[in-house]
PDB file of C-alpha atoms in Angstrom:
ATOM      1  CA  UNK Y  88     -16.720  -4.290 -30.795  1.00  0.00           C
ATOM      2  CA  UNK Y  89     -14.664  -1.106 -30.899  1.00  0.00           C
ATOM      3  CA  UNK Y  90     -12.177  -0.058 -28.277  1.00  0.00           C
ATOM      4  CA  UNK Y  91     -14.347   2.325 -26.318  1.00  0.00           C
ATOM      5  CA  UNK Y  92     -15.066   4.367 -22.532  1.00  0.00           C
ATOM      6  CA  UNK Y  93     -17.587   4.584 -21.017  1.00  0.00           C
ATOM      7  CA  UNK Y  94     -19.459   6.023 -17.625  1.00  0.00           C
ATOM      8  CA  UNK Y  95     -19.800   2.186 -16.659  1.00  0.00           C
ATOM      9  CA  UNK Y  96     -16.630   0.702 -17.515  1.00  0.00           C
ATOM     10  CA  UNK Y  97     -14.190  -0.449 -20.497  1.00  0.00           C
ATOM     11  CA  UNK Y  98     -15.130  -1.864 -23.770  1.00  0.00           C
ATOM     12  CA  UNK Y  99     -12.397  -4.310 -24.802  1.00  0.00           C
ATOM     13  CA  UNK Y 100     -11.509  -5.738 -28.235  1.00  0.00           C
ATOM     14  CA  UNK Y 101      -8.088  -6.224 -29.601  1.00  0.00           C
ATOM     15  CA  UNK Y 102      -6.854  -5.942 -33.002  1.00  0.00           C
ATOM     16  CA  UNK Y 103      -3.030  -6.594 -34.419  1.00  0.00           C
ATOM     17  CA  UNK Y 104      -1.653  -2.745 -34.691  1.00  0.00           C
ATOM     18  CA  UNK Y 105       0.088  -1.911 -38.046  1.00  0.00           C
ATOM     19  CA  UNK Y 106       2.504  -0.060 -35.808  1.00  0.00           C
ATOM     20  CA  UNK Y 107       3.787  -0.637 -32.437  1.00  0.00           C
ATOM     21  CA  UNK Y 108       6.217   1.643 -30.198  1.00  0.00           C
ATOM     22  CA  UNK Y 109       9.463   0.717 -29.782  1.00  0.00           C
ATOM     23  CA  UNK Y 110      11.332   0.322 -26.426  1.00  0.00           C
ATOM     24  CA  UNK Y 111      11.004   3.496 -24.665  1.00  0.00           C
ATOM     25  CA  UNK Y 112       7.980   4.786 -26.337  1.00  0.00           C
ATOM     26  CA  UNK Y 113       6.841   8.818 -25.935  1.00  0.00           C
ATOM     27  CA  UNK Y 114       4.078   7.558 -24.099  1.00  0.00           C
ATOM     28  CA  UNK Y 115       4.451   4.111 -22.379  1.00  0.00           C
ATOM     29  CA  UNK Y 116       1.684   2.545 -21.153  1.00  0.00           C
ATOM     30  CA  UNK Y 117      -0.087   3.341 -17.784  1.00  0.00           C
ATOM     31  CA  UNK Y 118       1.419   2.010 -14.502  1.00  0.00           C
ATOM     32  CA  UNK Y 119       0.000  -0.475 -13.275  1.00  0.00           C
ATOM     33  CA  UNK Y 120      -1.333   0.251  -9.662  1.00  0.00           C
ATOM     34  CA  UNK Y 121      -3.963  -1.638  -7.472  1.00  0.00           C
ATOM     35  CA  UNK Y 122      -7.342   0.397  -6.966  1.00  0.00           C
ATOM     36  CA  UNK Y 123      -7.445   2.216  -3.486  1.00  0.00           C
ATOM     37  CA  UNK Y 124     -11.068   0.392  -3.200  1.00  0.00           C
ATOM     38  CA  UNK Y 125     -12.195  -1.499  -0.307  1.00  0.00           C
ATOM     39  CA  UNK Y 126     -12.301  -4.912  -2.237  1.00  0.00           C
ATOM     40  CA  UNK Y 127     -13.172  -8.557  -0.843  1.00  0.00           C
ATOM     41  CA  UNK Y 128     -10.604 -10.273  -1.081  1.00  0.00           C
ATOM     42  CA  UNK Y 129      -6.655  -9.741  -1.264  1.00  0.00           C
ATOM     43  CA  UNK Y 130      -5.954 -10.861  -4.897  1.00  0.00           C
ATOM     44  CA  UNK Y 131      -9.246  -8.689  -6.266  1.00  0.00           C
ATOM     45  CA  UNK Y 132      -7.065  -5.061  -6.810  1.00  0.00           C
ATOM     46  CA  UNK Y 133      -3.811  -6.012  -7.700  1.00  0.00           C
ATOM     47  CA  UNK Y 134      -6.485  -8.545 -10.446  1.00  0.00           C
ATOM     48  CA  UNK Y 135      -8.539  -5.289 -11.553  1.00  0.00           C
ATOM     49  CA  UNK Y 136      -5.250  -3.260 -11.937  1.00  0.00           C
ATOM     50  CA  UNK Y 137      -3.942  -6.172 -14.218  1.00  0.00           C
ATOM     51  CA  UNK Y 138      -6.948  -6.644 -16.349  1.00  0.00           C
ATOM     52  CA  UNK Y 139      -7.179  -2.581 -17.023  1.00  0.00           C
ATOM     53  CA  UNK Y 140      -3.649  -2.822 -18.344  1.00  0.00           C
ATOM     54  CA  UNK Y 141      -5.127  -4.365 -21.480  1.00  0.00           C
ATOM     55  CA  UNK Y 142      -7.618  -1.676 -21.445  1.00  0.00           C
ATOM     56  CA  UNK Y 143      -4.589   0.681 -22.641  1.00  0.00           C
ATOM     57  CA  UNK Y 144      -4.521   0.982 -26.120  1.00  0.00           C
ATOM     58  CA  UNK Y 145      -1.558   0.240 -27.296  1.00  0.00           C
ATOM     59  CA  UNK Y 146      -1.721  -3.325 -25.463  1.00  0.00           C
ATOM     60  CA  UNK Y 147      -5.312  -3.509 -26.509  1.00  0.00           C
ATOM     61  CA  UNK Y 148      -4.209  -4.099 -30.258  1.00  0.00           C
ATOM     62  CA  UNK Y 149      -1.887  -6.680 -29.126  1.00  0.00           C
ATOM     63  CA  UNK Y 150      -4.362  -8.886 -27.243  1.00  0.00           C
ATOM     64  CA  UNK Y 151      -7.215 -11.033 -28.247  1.00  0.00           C
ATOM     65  CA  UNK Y 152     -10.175 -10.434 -26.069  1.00  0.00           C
ATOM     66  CA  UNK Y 153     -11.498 -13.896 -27.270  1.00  0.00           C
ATOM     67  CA  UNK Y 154      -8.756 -15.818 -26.270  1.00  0.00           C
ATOM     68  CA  UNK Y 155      -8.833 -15.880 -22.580  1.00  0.00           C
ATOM     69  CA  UNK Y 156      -9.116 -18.500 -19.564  1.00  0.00           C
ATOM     70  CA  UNK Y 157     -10.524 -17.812 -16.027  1.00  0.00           C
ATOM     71  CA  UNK Y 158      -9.446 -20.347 -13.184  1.00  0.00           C
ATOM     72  CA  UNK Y 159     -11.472 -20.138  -9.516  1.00  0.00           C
ATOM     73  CA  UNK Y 160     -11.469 -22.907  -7.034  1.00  0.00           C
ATOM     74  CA  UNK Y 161     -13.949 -25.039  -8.828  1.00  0.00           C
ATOM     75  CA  UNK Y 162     -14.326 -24.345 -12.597  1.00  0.00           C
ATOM     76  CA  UNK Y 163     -12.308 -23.153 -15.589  1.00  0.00           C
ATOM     77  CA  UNK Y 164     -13.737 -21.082 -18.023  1.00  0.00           C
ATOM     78  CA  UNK Y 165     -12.576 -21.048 -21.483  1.00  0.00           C
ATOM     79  CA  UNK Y 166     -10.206 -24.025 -21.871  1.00  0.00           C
ATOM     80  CA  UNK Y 167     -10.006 -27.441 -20.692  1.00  0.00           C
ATOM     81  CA  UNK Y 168      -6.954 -29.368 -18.891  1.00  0.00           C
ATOM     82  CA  UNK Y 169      -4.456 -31.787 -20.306  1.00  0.00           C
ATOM     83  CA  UNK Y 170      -1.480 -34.129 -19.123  1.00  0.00           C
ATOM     84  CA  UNK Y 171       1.421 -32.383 -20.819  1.00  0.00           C
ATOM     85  CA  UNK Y 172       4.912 -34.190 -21.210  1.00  0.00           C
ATOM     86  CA  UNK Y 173       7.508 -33.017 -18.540  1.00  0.00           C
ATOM     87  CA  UNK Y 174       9.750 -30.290 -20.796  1.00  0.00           C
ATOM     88  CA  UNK Y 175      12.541 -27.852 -19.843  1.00  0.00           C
ATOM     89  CA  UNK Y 176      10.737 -25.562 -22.223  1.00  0.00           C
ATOM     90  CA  UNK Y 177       7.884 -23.305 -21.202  1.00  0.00           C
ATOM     91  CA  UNK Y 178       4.448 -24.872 -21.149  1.00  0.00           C
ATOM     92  CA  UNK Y 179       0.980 -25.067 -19.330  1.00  0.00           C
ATOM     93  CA  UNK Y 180      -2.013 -27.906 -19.148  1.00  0.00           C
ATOM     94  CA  UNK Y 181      -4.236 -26.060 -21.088  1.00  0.00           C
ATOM     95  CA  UNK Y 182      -5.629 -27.706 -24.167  1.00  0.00           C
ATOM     96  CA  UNK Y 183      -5.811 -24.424 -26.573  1.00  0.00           C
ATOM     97  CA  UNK Y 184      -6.536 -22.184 -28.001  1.00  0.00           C
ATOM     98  CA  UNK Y 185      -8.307 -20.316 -25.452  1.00  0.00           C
ATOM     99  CA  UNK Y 186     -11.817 -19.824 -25.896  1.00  0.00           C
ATOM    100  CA  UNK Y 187     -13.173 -17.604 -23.140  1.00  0.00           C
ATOM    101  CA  UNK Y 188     -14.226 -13.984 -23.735  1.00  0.00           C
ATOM    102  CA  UNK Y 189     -13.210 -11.368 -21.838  1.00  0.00           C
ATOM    103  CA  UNK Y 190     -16.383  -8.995 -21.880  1.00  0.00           C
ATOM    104  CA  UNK Y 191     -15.973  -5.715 -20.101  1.00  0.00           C
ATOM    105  CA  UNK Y 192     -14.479  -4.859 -16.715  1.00  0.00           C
ATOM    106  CA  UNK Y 193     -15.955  -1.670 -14.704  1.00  0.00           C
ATOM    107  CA  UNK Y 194     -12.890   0.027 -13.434  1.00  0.00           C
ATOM    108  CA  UNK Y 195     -12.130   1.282  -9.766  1.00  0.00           C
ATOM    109  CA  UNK Y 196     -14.331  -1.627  -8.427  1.00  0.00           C
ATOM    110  CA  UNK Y 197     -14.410  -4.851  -7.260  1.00  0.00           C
ATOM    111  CA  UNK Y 198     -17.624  -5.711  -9.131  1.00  0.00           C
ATOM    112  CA  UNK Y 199     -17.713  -8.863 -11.223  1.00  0.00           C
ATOM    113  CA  UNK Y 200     -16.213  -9.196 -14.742  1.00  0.00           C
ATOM    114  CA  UNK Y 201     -18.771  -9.825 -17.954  1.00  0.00           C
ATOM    115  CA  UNK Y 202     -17.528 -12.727 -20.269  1.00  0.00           C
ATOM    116  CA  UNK Y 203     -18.722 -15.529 -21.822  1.00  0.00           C
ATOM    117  CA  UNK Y 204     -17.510 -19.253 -23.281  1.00  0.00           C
ATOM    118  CA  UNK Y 205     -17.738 -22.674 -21.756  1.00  0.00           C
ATOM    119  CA  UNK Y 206     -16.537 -24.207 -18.552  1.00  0.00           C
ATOM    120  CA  UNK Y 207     -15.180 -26.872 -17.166  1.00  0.00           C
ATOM    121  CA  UNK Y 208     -14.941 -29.032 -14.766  1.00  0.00           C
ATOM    122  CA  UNK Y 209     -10.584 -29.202 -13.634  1.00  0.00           C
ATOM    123  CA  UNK Y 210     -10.565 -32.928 -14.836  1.00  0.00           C
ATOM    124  CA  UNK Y 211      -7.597 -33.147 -17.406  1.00  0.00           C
ATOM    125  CA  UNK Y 212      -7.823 -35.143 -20.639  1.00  0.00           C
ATOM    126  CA  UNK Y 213      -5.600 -37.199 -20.952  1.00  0.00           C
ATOM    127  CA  UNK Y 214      -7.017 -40.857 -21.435  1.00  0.00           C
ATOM    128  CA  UNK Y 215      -9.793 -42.724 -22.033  1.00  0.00           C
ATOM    129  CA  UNK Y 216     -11.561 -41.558 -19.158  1.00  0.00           C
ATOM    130  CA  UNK Y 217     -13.320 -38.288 -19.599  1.00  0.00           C
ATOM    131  CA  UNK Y 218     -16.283 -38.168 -17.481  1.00  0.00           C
ATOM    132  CA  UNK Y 219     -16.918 -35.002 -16.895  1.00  0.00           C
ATOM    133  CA  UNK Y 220     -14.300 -33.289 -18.577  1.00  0.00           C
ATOM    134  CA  UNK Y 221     -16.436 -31.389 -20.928  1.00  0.00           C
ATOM    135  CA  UNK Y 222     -18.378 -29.340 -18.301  1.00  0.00           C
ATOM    136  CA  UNK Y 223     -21.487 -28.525 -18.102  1.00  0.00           C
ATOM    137  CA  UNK Y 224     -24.304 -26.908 -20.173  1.00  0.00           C
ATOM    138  CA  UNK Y 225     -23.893 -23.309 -18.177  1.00  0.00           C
ATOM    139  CA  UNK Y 226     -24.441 -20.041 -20.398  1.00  0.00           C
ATOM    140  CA  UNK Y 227     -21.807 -17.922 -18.163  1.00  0.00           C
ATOM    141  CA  UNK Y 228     -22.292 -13.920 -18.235  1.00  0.00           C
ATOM    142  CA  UNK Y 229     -20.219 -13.033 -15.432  1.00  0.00           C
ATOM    143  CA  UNK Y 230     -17.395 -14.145 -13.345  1.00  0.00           C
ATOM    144  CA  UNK Y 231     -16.812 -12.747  -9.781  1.00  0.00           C
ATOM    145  CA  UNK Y 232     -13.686 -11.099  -9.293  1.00  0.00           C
ATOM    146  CA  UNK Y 233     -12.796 -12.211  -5.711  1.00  0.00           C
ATOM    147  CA  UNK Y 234     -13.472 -16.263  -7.295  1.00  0.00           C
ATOM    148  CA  UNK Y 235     -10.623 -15.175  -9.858  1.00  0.00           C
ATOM    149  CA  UNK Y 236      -7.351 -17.455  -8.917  1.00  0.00           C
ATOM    150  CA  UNK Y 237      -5.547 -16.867 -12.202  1.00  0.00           C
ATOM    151  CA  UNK Y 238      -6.125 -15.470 -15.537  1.00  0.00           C
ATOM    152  CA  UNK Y 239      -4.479 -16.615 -19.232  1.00  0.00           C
ATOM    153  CA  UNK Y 240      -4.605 -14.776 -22.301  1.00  0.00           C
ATOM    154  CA  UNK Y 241      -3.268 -14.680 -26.139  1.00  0.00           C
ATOM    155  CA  UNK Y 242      -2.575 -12.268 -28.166  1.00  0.00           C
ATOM    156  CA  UNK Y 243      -4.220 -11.095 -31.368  1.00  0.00           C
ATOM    157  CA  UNK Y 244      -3.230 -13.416 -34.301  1.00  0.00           C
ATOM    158  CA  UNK Y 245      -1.279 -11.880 -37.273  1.00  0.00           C
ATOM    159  CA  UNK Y 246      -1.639 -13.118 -41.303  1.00  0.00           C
ATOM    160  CA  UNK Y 247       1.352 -14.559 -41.183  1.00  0.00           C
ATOM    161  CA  UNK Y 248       3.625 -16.559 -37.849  1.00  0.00           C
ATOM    162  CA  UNK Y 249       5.910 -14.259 -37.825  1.00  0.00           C
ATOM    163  CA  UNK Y 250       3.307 -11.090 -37.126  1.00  0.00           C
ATOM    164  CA  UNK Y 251       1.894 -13.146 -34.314  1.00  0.00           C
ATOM    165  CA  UNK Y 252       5.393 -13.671 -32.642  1.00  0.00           C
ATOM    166  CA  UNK Y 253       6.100 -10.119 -33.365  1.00  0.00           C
ATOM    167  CA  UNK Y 254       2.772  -9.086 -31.578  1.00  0.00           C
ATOM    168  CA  UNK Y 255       3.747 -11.637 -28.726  1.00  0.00           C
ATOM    169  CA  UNK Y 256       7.056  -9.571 -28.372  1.00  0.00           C
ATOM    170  CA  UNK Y 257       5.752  -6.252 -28.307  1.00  0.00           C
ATOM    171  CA  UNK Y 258       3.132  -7.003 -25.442  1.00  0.00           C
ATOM    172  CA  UNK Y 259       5.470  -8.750 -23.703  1.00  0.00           C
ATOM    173  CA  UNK Y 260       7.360  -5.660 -23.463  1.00  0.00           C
ATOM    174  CA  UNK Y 261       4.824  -3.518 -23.368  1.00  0.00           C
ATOM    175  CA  UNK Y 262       3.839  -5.042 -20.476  1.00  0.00           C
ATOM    176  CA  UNK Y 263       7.260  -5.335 -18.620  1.00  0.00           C
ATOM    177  CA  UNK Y 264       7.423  -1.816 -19.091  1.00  0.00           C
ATOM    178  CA  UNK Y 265       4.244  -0.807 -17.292  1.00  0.00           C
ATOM    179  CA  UNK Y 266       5.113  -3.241 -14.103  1.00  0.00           C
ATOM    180  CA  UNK Y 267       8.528  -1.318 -14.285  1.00  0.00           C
ATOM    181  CA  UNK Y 268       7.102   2.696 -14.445  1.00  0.00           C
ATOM    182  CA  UNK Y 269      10.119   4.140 -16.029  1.00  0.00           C
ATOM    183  CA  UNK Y 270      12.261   1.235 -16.789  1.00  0.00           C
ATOM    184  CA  UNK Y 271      13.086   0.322 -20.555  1.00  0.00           C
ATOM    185  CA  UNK Y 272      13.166  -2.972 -21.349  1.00  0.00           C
ATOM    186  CA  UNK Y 273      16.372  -3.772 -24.356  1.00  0.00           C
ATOM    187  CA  UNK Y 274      15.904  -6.956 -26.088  1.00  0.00           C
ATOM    188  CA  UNK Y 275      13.723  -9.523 -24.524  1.00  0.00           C
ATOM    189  CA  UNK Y 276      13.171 -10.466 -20.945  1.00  0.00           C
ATOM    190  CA  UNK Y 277      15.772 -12.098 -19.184  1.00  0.00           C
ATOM    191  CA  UNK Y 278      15.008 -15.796 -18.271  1.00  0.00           C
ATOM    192  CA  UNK Y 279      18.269 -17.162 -17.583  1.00  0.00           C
ATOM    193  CA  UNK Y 280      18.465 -18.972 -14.212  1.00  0.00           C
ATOM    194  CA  UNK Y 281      20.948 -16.968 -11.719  1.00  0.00           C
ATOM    195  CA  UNK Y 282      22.381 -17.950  -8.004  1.00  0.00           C
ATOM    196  CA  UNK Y 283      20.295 -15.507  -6.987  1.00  0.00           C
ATOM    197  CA  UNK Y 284      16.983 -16.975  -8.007  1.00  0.00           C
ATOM    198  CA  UNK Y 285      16.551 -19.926  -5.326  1.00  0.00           C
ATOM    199  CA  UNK Y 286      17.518 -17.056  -2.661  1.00  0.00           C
ATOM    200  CA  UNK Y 287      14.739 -14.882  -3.272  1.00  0.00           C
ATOM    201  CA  UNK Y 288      12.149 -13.986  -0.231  1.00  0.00           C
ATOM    202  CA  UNK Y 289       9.328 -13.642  -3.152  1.00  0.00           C
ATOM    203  CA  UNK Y 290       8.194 -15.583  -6.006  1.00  0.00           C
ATOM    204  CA  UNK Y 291       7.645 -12.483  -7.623  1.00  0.00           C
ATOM    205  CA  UNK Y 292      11.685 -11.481  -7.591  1.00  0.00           C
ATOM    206  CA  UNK Y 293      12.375 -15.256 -10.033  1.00  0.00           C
ATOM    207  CA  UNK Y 294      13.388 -14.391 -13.375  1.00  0.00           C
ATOM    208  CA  UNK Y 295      11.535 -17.754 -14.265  1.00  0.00           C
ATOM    209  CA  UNK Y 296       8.668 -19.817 -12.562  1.00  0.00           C
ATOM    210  CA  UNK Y 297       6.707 -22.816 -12.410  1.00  0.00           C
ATOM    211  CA  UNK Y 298       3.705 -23.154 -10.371  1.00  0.00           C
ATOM    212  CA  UNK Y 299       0.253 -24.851  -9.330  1.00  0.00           C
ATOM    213  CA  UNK Y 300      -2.825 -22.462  -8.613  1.00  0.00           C
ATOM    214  CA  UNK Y 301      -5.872 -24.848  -8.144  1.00  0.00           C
ATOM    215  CA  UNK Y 302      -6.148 -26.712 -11.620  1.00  0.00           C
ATOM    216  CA  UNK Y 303      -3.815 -24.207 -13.400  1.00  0.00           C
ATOM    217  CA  UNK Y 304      -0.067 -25.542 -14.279  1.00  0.00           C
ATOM    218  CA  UNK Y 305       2.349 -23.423 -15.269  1.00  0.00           C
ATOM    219  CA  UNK Y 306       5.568 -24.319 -16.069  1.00  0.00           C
ATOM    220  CA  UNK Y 307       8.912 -22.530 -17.081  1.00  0.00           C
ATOM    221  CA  UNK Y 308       7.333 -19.028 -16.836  1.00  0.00           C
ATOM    222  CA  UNK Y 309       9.177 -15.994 -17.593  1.00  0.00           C
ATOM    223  CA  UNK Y 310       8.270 -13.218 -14.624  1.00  0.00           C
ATOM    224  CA  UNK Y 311       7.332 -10.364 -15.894  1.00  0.00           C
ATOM    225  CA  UNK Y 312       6.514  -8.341 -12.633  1.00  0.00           C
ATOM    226  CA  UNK Y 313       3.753  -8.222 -10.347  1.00  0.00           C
ATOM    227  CA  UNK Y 314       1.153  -5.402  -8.936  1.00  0.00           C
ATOM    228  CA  UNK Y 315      -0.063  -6.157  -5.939  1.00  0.00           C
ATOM    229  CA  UNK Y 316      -0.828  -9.711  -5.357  1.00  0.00           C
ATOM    230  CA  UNK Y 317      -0.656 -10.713  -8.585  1.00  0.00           C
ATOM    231  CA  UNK Y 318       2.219 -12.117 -10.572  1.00  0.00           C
ATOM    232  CA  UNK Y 319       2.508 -11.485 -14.522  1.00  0.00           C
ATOM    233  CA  UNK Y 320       3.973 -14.308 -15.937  1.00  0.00           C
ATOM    234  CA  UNK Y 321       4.723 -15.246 -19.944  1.00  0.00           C
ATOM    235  CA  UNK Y 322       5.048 -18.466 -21.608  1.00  0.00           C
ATOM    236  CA  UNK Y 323       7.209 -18.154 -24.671  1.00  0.00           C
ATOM    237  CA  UNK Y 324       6.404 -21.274 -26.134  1.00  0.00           C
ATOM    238  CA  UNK Y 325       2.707 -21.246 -26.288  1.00  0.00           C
ATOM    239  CA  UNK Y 326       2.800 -17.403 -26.697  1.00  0.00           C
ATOM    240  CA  UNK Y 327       0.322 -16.732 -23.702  1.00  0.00           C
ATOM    241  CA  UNK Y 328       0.201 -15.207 -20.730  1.00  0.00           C
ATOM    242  CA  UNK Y 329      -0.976 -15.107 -17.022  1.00  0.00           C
ATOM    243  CA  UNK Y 330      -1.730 -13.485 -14.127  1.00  0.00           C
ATOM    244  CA  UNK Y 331      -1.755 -15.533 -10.832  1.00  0.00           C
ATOM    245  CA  UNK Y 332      -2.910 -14.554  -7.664  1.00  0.00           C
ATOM    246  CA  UNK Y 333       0.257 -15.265  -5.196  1.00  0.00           C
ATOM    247  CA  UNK Y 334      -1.768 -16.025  -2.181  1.00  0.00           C
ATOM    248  CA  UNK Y 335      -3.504 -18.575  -4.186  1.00  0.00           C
ATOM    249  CA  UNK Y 336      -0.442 -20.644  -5.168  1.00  0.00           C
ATOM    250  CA  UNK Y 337      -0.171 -24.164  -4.478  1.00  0.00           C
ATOM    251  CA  UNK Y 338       3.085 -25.282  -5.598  1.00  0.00           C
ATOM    252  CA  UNK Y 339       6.326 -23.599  -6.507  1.00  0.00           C
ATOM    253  CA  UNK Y 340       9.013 -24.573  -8.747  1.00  0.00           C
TER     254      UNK Y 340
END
């Protein structure tokens, strides 16, 4: 599937690039700004604004398109749920690697995203008991974006570890950088606890974050920024990363 526009929407497909800008880059990516469209819910422009990020193509080559996870209030799509050990690390209850495909998105709308991959029911594995935890036989074509309460997503695998964390890096910042229109990002993103962080009036403003949003857990975060309603968030250990509605979290860390 080639990176493509079209009268109906965006194509998406990601492929390592050979060469990525640097901090700073001529042309940084597009800002990222919620659609001035009368959507249905309050998490469904700053979601649409998010997802068209990756439509940009220098994150498109970073991301892979087939390794994504949808969470509503009922289902997950793409991935099932574990128990994982309590860690000071960053880390999520997702099983892995992400299977979910993230089809096509029709920009400036609210209307429902294609993709495709199992789902399942939010029943973690993690012992003997696993009724249910499979999910059912369901060939899913499209997901509706107002049932959206989080999103998780790799990035495009390189031949060797080191390409892949180097690929991880550059769409991390990459992505800082269009949540911050005009901001350059040096090094990596700051994740180091401050006084400040327990005073903030907004998730959003934590340099790092744990939270619940329905049978998503997210732990140890690194915040990225947010657009809208949505917070970007980025897991260093399992090289993935998320965006969560804020007015669907559960729990805070």
């Amino acid at each position: 599937m080639d990176m493509s526009q079209h009268n109906s929407g965006y194509m998406t497909t990601g492929r390592p690039g050979e060469c990525a800008p640097e901090c700073c880059p001529p042309e940084p990516p597009v800002c990222a700004r919620p659609d001035e469209t009368d959507c249905c819910c309050a998490c469904a422009a700053g979601l649409s604004a998010a997802l068209q990020l990756l439509c940009d193509a220098r994150l498109a080559e970073l991301v892979d398109f087939s390794q994504f996870a949808f969470f509503t209030g009922g289902f997950v799509l793409g991935t099932s749920l574990n128990c994982p050990d309590n860690s000071t690390a960053a880390y999520d209850n997702l099983t892995g690697p992400l299977a979910g495909v993230f089809e096509k998105i029709t920009p400036c709308t609210c209307e429902n995203l294609e993709v495709s991959g199992q789902i399942y029911y939010p029943i973690p594995v993690c012992s003997s008991e696993t009724c249910c935890a499979s999910g059912p036989a369901f060939d899913v074509e499209e997901i509706a974006l107002c049932a959206i309460k989080a999103v998780a997503f790799g990035v495009s695998a390189g031949t060797t570890t080191a390409e892949t964390e180097a690929n991880y890096q550059q769409l991390k910042r990459l992505l800082w950088q269009a949540l911050h229109c005009g901001a350059c990002m040096p090094g990596t993103v700051p994740t180091k606890a401050t006084p400040c962080d327990n005073a903030a009036d907004c998730v959003g403003r934590r340099r790092t974050l744990s939270v619940t949003v329905g049978p998503l857990l997210v732990a140890n975060a690194a915040v990225l920024g947010s657009v809208a309603d949505v917070i970007v968030l980025a897991n260093d250990t399992d090289q993935r990363f998320y965006f969560i509605c804020s007015s669907a979290i559960d729990l805070i860390g």
